[in-house]
Coordinates of C-alpha atoms in Angstrom, one line a residue:
A294 CA -8.4 -1.6 -4.1
S295 CA -5.9 -2.0 -6.9
G296 CA -4.1 0.5 -9.0
K297 CA -0.8 2.4 -9.4
V298 CA 0.8 4.1 -6.5
T299 CA 0.5 8.0 -6.7
A300 CA 2.3 9.0 -3.6
V301 CA 4.2 7.4 -0.7
D302 CA 5.0 9.3 2.6
T303 CA 7.3 7.3 5.1
N304 CA 7.1 10.2 7.6
A305 CA 3.2 10.1 7.8
M306 CA 3.1 6.4 6.9
T307 CA 0.6 6.8 4.2
L308 CA 0.3 5.5 0.7
A309 CA -1.9 6.8 -2.0
A310 CA -3.6 5.0 -4.9
K311 CA -6.7 5.5 -7.1
D312 CA -7.4 8.9 -5.4
L313 CA -7.5 7.1 -1.9
T314 CA -5.0 7.5 0.8
F315 CA -4.3 4.5 2.9
N316 CA -2.8 4.6 6.5
I317 CA 0.1 2.1 7.3
T318 CA -0.4 0.6 10.7
S319 CA 1.7 -1.5 13.0
T320 CA -0.4 -4.5 11.6
T321 CA -0.3 -3.7 7.9
K322 CA 1.5 -6.6 6.0
I323 CA 3.3 -5.3 3.1
L324 CA 4.6 -7.8 0.3
K325 CA 6.7 -6.8 -2.6
D326 CA 7.1 -9.8 -5.2
E327 CA 5.6 -12.0 -2.5
K328 CA 8.3 -11.3 0.0
P329 CA 7.9 -9.1 3.2
A330 CA 8.7 -5.5 2.5
T331 CA 8.6 -2.0 4.1
L332 CA 6.7 1.1 3.0
A333 CA 10.0 2.6 1.9
E334 CA 10.4 -0.1 -0.8
I335 CA 7.1 0.8 -2.4
K336 CA 7.6 3.3 -5.3
V337 CA 5.4 5.8 -7.1
G338 CA 4.1 4.0 -10.2
D339 CA 4.2 0.5 -8.8
K340 CA 1.2 -1.6 -9.2
V341 CA -0.6 -2.6 -6.0
K342 CA -3.4 -4.4 -4.5
I343 CA -4.7 -3.1 -1.1
T344 CA -7.1 -4.7 1.2
Y345 CA -8.3 -2.2 4.0
K346 CA -10.7 -1.4 6.6
K347 CA -12.3 2.0 7.2
D348 CA -12.1 3.0 10.9
D349 CA -14.9 5.0 12.9
A350 CA -13.1 8.3 11.9
G351 CA -13.4 7.4 8.2
K352 CA -9.8 6.7 7.8
L353 CA -8.7 3.9 5.5
N354 CA -6.3 1.6 7.3
A355 CA -4.3 -0.7 5.1
A356 CA -4.6 -4.4 6.1
T357 CA -2.4 -5.8 3.2
I358 CA -0.5 -4.3 0.5
H359 CA 0.7 -6.5 -2.5
D360 CA 3.2 -4.8 -4.7
S361 CA 3.6 -6.9 -7.9
E362 CA 5.6 -4.3 -10.1
K363 CA 8.3 -6.7 -11.1
A364 CA 5.8 -9.6 -11.7
A365 CA 3.7 -7.4 -14.0
K366 CA 6.8 -6.7 -16.4

């Protein structure tokens, strides 16, 4: 999935984009401008590309998040 970030919740460890909410897990890899980053570094309005897997409960667990906001400007 790709699109603009609409919400970031560092307490719940979730990120929303394209009307979908993704769970950030201990194995999620977050990259901002091709460098390792944390969820707190991702801002609403950033352009992201997310790979994810749906678990048995139907939750979307993010595998990778690529934030390319600076590269897109």
